mmCIF file of C-alpha atoms in Angstrom:
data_model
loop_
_atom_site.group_PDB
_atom_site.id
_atom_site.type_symbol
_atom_site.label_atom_id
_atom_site.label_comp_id
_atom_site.label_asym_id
_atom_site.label_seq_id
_atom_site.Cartn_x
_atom_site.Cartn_y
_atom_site.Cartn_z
ATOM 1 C CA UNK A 12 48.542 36.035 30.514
ATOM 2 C CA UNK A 13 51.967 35.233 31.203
ATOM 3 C CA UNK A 14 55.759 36.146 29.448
ATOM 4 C CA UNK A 15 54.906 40.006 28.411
ATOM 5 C CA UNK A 16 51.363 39.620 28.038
ATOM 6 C CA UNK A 17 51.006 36.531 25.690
ATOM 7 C CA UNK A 18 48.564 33.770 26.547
ATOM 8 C CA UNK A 19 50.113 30.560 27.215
ATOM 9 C CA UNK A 20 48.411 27.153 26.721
ATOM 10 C CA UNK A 21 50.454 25.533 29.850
ATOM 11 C CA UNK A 22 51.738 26.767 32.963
ATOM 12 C CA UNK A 23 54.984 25.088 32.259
ATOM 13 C CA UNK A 24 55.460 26.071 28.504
ATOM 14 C CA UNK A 25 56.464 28.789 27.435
ATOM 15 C CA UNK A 26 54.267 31.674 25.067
ATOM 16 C CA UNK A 27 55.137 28.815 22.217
ATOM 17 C CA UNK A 28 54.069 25.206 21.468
ATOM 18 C CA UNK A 29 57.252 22.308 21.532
ATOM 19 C CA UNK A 30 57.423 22.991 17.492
ATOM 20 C CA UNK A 31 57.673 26.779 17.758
ATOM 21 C CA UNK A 32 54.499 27.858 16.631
ATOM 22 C CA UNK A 33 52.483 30.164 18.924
ATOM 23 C CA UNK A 34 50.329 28.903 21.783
ATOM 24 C CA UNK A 35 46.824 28.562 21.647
ATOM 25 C CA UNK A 36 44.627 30.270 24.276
ATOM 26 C CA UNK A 37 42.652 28.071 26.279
ATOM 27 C CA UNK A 38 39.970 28.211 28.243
ATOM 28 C CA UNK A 39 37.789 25.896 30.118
ATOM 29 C CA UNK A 40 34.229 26.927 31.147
ATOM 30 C CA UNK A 41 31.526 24.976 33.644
ATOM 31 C CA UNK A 42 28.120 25.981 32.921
ATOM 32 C CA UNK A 43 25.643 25.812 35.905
ATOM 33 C CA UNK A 44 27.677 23.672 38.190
ATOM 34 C CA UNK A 45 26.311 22.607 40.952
ATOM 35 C CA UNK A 46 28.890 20.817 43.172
ATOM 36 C CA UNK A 47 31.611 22.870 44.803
ATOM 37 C CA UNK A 48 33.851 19.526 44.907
ATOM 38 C CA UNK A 49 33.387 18.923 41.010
ATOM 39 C CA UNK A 50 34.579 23.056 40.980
ATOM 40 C CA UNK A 51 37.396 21.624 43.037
ATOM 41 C CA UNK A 52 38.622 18.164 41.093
ATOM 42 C CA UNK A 53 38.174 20.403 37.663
ATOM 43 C CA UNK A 54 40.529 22.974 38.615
ATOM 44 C CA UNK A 55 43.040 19.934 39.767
ATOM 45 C CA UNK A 56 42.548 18.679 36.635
ATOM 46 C CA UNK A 57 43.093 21.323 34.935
ATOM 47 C CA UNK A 58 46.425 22.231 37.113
ATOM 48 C CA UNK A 59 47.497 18.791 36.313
ATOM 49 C CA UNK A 60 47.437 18.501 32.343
ATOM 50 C CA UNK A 61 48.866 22.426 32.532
ATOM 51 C CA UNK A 62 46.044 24.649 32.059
ATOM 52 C CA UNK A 63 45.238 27.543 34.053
ATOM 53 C CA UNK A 64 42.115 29.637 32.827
ATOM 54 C CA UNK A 65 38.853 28.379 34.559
ATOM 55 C CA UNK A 66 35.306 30.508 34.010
ATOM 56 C CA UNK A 67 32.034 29.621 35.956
ATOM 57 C CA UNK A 68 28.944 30.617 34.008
ATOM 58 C CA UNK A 69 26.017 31.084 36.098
ATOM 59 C CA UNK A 70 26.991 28.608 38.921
ATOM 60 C CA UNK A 71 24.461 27.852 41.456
ATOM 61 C CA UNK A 72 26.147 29.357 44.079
ATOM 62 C CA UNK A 73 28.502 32.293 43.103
ATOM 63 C CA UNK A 74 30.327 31.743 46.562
ATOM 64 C CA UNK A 75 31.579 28.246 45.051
ATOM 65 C CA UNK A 76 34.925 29.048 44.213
ATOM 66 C CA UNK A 77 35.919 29.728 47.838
ATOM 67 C CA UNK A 78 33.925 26.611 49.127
ATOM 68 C CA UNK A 79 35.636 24.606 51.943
ATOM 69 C CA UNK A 80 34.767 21.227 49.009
ATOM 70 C CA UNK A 81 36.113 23.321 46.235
ATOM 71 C CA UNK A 82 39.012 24.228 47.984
ATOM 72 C CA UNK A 83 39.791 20.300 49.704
ATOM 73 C CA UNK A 84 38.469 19.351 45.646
ATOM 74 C CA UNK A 85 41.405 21.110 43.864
ATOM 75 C CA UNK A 86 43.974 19.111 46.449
ATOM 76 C CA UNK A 87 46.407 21.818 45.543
ATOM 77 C CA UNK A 88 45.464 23.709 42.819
ATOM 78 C CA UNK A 89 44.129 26.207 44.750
ATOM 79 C CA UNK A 90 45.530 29.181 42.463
ATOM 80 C CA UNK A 91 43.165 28.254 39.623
ATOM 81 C CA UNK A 92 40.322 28.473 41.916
ATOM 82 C CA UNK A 93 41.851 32.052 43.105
ATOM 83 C CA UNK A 94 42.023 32.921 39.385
ATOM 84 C CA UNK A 95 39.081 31.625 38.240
ATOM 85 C CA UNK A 96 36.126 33.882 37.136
ATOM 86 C CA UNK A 97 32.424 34.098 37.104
ATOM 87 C CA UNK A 98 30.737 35.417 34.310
ATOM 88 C CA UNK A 99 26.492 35.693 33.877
ATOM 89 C CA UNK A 100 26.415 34.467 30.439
ATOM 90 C CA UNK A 101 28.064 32.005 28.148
ATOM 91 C CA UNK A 102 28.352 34.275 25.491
ATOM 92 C CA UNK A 103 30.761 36.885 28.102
ATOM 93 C CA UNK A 104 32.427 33.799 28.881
ATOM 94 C CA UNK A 105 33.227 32.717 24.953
ATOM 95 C CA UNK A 106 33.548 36.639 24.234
ATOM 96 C CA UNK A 107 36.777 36.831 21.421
ATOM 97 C CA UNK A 108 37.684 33.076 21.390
ATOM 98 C CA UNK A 109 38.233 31.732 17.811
ATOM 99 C CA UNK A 110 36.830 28.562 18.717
ATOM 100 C CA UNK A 111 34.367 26.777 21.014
ATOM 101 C CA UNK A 112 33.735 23.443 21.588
ATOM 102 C CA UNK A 113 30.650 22.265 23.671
ATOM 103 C CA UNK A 114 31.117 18.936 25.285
ATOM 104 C CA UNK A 115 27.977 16.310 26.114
ATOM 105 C CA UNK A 116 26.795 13.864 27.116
ATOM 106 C CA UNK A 117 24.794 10.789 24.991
ATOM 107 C CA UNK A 118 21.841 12.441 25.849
ATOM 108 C CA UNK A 119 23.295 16.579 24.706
ATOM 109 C CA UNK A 120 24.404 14.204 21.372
ATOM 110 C CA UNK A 121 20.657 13.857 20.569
ATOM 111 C CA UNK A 122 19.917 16.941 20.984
ATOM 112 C CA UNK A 123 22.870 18.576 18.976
ATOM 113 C CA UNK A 124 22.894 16.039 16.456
ATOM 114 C CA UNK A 125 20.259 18.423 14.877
ATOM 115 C CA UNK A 126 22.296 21.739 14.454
ATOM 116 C CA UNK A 127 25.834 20.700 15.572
ATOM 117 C CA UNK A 128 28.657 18.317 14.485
ATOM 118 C CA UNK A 129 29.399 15.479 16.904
ATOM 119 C CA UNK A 130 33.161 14.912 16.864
ATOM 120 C CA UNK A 131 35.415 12.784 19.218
ATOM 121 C CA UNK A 132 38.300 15.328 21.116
ATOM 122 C CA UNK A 133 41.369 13.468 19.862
ATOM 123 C CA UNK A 134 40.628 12.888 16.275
ATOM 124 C CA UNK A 135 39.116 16.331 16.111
ATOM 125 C CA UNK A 136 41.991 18.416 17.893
ATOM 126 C CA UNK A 137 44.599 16.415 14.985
ATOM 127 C CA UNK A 138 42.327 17.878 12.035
ATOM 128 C CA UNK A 139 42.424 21.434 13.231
ATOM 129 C CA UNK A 140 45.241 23.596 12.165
ATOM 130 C CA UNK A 141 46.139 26.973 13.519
ATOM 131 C CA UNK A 142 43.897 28.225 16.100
ATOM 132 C CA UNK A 143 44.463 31.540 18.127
ATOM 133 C CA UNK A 144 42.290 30.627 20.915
ATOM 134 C CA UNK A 145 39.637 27.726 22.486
ATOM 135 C CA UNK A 146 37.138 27.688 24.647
ATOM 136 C CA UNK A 147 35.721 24.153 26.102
ATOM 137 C CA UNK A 148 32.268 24.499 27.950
ATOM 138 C CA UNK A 149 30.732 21.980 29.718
ATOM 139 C CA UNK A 150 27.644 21.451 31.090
ATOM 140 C CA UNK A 151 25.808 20.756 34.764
ATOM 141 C CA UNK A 152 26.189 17.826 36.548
ATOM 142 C CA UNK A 153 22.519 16.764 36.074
ATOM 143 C CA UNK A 154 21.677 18.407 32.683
ATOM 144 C CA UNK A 155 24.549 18.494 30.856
ATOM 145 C CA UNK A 156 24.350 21.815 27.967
ATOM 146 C CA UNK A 157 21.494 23.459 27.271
ATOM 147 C CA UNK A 158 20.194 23.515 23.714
ATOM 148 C CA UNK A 159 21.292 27.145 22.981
ATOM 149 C CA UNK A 160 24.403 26.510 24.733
ATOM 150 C CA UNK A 161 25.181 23.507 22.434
ATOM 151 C CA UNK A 162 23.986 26.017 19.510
ATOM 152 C CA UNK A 163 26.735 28.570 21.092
ATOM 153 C CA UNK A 164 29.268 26.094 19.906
ATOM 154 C CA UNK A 165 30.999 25.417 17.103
ATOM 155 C CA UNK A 166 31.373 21.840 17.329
ATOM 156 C CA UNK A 167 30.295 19.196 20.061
ATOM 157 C CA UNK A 168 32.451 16.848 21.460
ATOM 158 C CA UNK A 169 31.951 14.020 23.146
ATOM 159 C CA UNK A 170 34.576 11.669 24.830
ATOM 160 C CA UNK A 171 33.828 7.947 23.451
ATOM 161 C CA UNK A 172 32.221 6.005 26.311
ATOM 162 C CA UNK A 173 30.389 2.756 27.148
ATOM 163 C CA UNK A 174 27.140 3.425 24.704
ATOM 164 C CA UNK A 175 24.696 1.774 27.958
ATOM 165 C CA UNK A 176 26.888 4.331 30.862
ATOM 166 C CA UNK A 177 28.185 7.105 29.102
ATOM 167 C CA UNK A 178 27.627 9.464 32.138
ATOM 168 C CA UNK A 179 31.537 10.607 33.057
ATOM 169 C CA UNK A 180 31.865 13.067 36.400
ATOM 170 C CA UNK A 181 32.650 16.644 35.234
ATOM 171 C CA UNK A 182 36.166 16.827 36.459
ATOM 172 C CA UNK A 183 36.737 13.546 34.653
ATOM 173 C CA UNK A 184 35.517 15.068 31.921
ATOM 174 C CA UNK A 185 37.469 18.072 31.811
ATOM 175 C CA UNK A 186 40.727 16.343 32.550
ATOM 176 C CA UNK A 187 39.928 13.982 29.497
ATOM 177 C CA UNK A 188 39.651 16.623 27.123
ATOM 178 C CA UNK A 189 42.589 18.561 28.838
ATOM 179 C CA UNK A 190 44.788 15.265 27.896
ATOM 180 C CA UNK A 191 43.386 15.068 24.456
#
């Protein structure tokens, strides 16, 4: 939280958008990472497009945020990491957010095809009108989202990619839908 206790969307904006209406809290959450370097490049991403709130959800190591590859990953953006938490569960980490959006791969689009929406960031973020606060999860490196994680959601996104290679690297990923 930042200016008097209001969330801010960007670390260079103030508690309100460019058009004067109030910022939207954001959060970006890695489920069951894996690779202290993608921990790294996610919170340099994240630094970069002007977030700030990272949450680790069950990593495989909980030591990962103060990895020697996290640390060289960020290239800088070492305060996120020092901010960043670590929660047990998804549902602590989505606890009071208005909205949360899963993000998959082709292969989490099958699977949430069944129960969830599949909607691409951009065209989605342009149809939504006020919202409070978002959450953005993402998956493991290997796996992607669970099932029930996916059902956690309230909509899936997935970044438009070559339909034969649609694997992107997780700090790709989150810097995508950072930009979007």
């Amino acid at each position: 939280k930042r200016g008097g206790g209001r969330p801010s969307t960007r670390l260079y904006a103030s508690a309100r958008d460019d058009d004067g209406a109030p910022a939207t809290k954001t959060r970006f959450v890695l489920v069951q990472t894996r690779h202290p370097g993608n921990v790294g490049a996610a919170a340099r991403a994240l630094l970069t497009m002007g977030f700030d709130e990272l949450v680790l959800v069950d990593p495989a190591d909980r030591k990962i945020l103060n990895m020697q590859k996290a640390i060289d990953g960020a290239s800088g953006a070492r305060g996120i990491l020092e901010r960043a938490t670590i929660e047990d569960s998804l549902a602590a980490a989505l606890e009071g957010f208005e909205l949360r959006c899963a993000t998959g791969m082709p292969t989490d689009m099958a699977r949430a095809r069944a129960t969830q929406v599949f909607r691409e960031p951009r065209a989605y973020f342009q149809s939504l009108k006020d919202v409070g606060s978002v959450a953005f999860v993402f998956g493991n490196e290997r796996l992607g989202l669970a099932e029930e994680d996916l059902a956690t959601c309230d909509v899936v996104l997935g970044i438009p990619t070559n339909p034969n290679f649609g694997s992107l690297n997780l700090a790709s990923a989150v810097q995508l839908v950072a930009y979007d």
